[in-house]
């Protein structure tokens, strides 16, 4: 995934796409920041991790998209159409690196499968079901929507 992002940075530089290059550099900086944070644990001891894996990069990209969607809502309330367009463009660039998102039906099927596997005993086991979903579908599933589907399936 890192190679794919770096290749996109080089292509944007060659093509002179300044707004795309800015977003790609922001992604690269966020990944480097996550790499640095992973080198030490909460107690300041070395972890031996030099780079985070693709799963963590996917989570980071999803978080970046979520932040932009929240910003879009704020900008729409404030009437800032120019900033809304900029955030939407950034979402499009970031989403290009994510795997194809699951449809609503696929999410419901995955939730039903996880619930059948875990056999939760009420809402207290929701975390277990979400953990199974996150381990299997990171980068492909919107976990906010999955959470609602899990709540509906458990209750």
Short mmCIF file of C-alpha atoms in Angstrom, two decimals:
data_model
loop_
_atom_site.label_atom_id
_atom_site.label_comp_id
_atom_site.label_asym_id
_atom_site.label_seq_id
_atom_site.Cartn_x
_atom_site.Cartn_y
_atom_site.Cartn_z
CA UNK A 1 0.00 0.00 0.00
CA UNK A 2 2.88 2.36 0.78
CA UNK A 3 4.34 1.75 -2.67
CA UNK A 4 0.99 2.51 -4.26
CA UNK A 5 0.72 5.82 -2.39
CA UNK A 6 4.32 6.77 -3.20
CA UNK A 7 3.74 5.98 -6.88
CA UNK A 8 0.64 8.21 -6.81
CA UNK A 9 2.71 11.03 -5.26
CA UNK A 10 5.27 10.75 -8.06
CA UNK A 11 2.57 10.64 -10.73
CA UNK A 12 0.85 13.73 -9.27
CA UNK A 13 4.18 15.57 -9.21
CA UNK A 14 4.89 14.72 -12.86
CA UNK A 15 1.35 15.68 -13.91
CA UNK A 16 1.44 18.94 -11.94
CA UNK A 17 -1.74 18.10 -10.01
CA UNK A 18 -1.20 20.37 -7.02
CA UNK A 19 -4.40 19.66 -5.08
CA UNK A 20 -4.00 15.89 -5.53
CA UNK A 21 -0.34 16.12 -4.52
CA UNK A 22 -1.27 18.06 -1.37
CA UNK A 23 -3.74 15.37 -0.32
CA UNK A 24 -1.29 12.56 -1.09
CA UNK A 25 1.42 14.27 0.94
CA UNK A 26 -1.04 14.61 3.80
CA UNK A 27 -1.65 10.86 3.63
CA UNK A 28 2.10 10.16 3.57
CA UNK A 29 2.69 12.46 6.55
CA UNK A 30 -0.09 10.76 8.54
CA UNK A 31 1.42 7.34 7.82
CA UNK A 32 4.89 8.51 8.88
CA UNK A 33 3.39 9.97 12.05
CA UNK A 34 1.71 6.64 12.81
CA UNK A 35 5.02 4.83 12.15
CA UNK A 36 6.81 7.07 14.64
CA UNK A 37 4.09 6.60 17.24
CA UNK A 38 4.30 2.81 16.84
CA UNK A 39 8.03 2.74 17.64
CA UNK A 40 7.47 3.22 21.36
CA UNK A 41 4.77 1.97 23.72
CA UNK A 42 2.86 3.93 26.37
CA UNK A 43 5.80 3.60 28.77
CA UNK A 44 8.32 4.96 26.27
CA UNK A 45 9.98 1.60 25.60
CA UNK A 46 10.98 0.53 22.12
CA UNK A 47 8.47 -1.80 20.48
CA UNK A 48 10.68 -2.96 17.62
CA UNK A 49 8.05 -1.87 15.10
CA UNK A 50 9.51 0.29 12.35
CA UNK A 51 6.43 0.55 10.13
CA UNK A 52 2.75 -0.09 10.70
CA UNK A 53 1.04 -2.69 8.53
CA UNK A 54 -1.49 -2.25 5.78
CA UNK A 55 -4.40 -2.91 8.18
CA UNK A 56 -3.41 0.08 10.28
CA UNK A 57 -2.92 2.20 7.16
CA UNK A 58 -6.45 1.26 6.07
CA UNK A 59 -7.79 2.29 9.48
CA UNK A 60 -5.89 5.58 9.18
CA UNK A 61 -7.37 6.27 5.74
CA UNK A 62 -10.87 5.50 7.00
CA UNK A 63 -10.33 7.88 9.90
CA UNK A 64 -9.20 10.60 7.48
CA UNK A 65 -12.36 10.10 5.42
CA UNK A 66 -14.53 10.25 8.54
CA UNK A 67 -12.85 13.52 9.58
CA UNK A 68 -13.52 15.02 6.16
CA UNK A 69 -17.18 13.97 6.23
CA UNK A 70 -17.55 15.65 9.62
CA UNK A 71 -15.90 18.78 8.20
CA UNK A 72 -18.28 18.72 5.22
CA UNK A 73 -21.26 18.76 7.59
CA UNK A 74 -19.78 21.72 9.43
CA UNK A 75 -18.95 23.62 6.23
CA UNK A 76 -22.43 23.00 4.79
CA UNK A 77 -23.98 24.45 7.94
CA UNK A 78 -21.72 27.48 7.59
CA UNK A 79 -22.51 27.83 3.87
CA UNK A 80 -18.89 27.30 2.75
CA UNK A 81 -19.45 25.51 -0.56
CA UNK A 82 -15.82 26.04 -1.60
CA UNK A 83 -14.53 24.13 1.41
CA UNK A 84 -17.18 21.42 0.96
CA UNK A 85 -15.92 20.84 -2.59
CA UNK A 86 -12.31 20.68 -1.39
CA UNK A 87 -13.13 18.12 1.31
CA UNK A 88 -15.13 16.01 -1.17
CA UNK A 89 -12.20 16.04 -3.58
CA UNK A 90 -9.88 14.87 -0.78
CA UNK A 91 -12.31 12.05 0.11
CA UNK A 92 -12.23 10.90 -3.52
CA UNK A 93 -8.44 10.80 -3.53
CA UNK A 94 -8.24 8.92 -0.22
CA UNK A 95 -10.97 6.44 -1.20
CA UNK A 96 -8.94 5.44 -4.25
CA UNK A 97 -6.58 3.58 -1.89
CA UNK A 98 -9.30 1.72 -0.01
CA UNK A 99 -10.67 -1.62 -1.14
CA UNK A 100 -14.19 -1.67 -2.57
CA UNK A 101 -16.69 -0.96 0.20
CA UNK A 102 -19.26 -3.57 1.09
CA UNK A 103 -22.88 -2.97 0.13
CA UNK A 104 -25.56 -2.67 2.79
CA UNK A 105 -26.73 -6.21 2.04
CA UNK A 106 -23.18 -7.56 2.34
CA UNK A 107 -22.78 -5.78 5.69
CA UNK A 108 -26.02 -7.30 6.98
CA UNK A 109 -24.92 -10.76 5.84
CA UNK A 110 -21.51 -10.36 7.51
CA UNK A 111 -23.15 -9.16 10.72
CA UNK A 112 -25.57 -12.11 10.68
CA UNK A 113 -22.64 -14.50 10.19
CA UNK A 114 -20.64 -12.93 13.04
CA UNK A 115 -23.67 -12.95 15.36
CA UNK A 116 -24.32 -16.62 14.54
CA UNK A 117 -20.67 -17.42 15.24
CA UNK A 118 -20.35 -15.46 18.52
CA UNK A 119 -23.89 -16.13 19.82
CA UNK A 120 -23.94 -12.93 21.86
CA UNK A 121 -25.72 -12.84 25.20
CA UNK A 122 -27.25 -9.39 24.82
CA UNK A 123 -25.67 -5.99 24.23
CA UNK A 124 -22.77 -6.73 26.56
CA UNK A 125 -21.28 -8.95 23.83
CA UNK A 126 -21.58 -6.34 21.08
CA UNK A 127 -17.85 -5.62 21.38
CA UNK A 128 -17.02 -9.25 20.62
CA UNK A 129 -19.12 -9.17 17.45
CA UNK A 130 -17.59 -5.86 16.36
CA UNK A 131 -14.11 -7.27 17.04
CA UNK A 132 -14.78 -10.19 14.71
CA UNK A 133 -16.08 -7.83 12.02
CA UNK A 134 -13.08 -5.50 12.36
CA UNK A 135 -10.63 -8.38 12.10
CA UNK A 136 -12.26 -9.63 8.90
CA UNK A 137 -13.46 -6.53 7.10
CA UNK A 138 -11.09 -3.68 7.93
CA UNK A 139 -11.07 -1.21 5.07
CA UNK A 140 -14.13 -2.70 3.41
CA UNK A 141 -16.87 -2.06 5.95
CA UNK A 142 -18.29 1.14 7.41
CA UNK A 143 -18.26 0.21 11.08
CA UNK A 144 -20.72 2.93 12.08
CA UNK A 145 -23.33 1.26 9.86
CA UNK A 146 -22.19 -2.18 11.01
CA UNK A 147 -22.64 -1.11 14.64
CA UNK A 148 -26.26 -0.20 13.98
CA UNK A 149 -26.80 -3.54 12.22
CA UNK A 150 -25.22 -5.42 15.15
CA UNK A 151 -27.45 -3.59 17.64
CA UNK A 152 -30.51 -4.49 15.57
CA UNK A 153 -29.42 -8.12 15.28
CA UNK A 154 -28.66 -8.54 19.00
CA UNK A 155 -31.70 -6.81 20.45
#
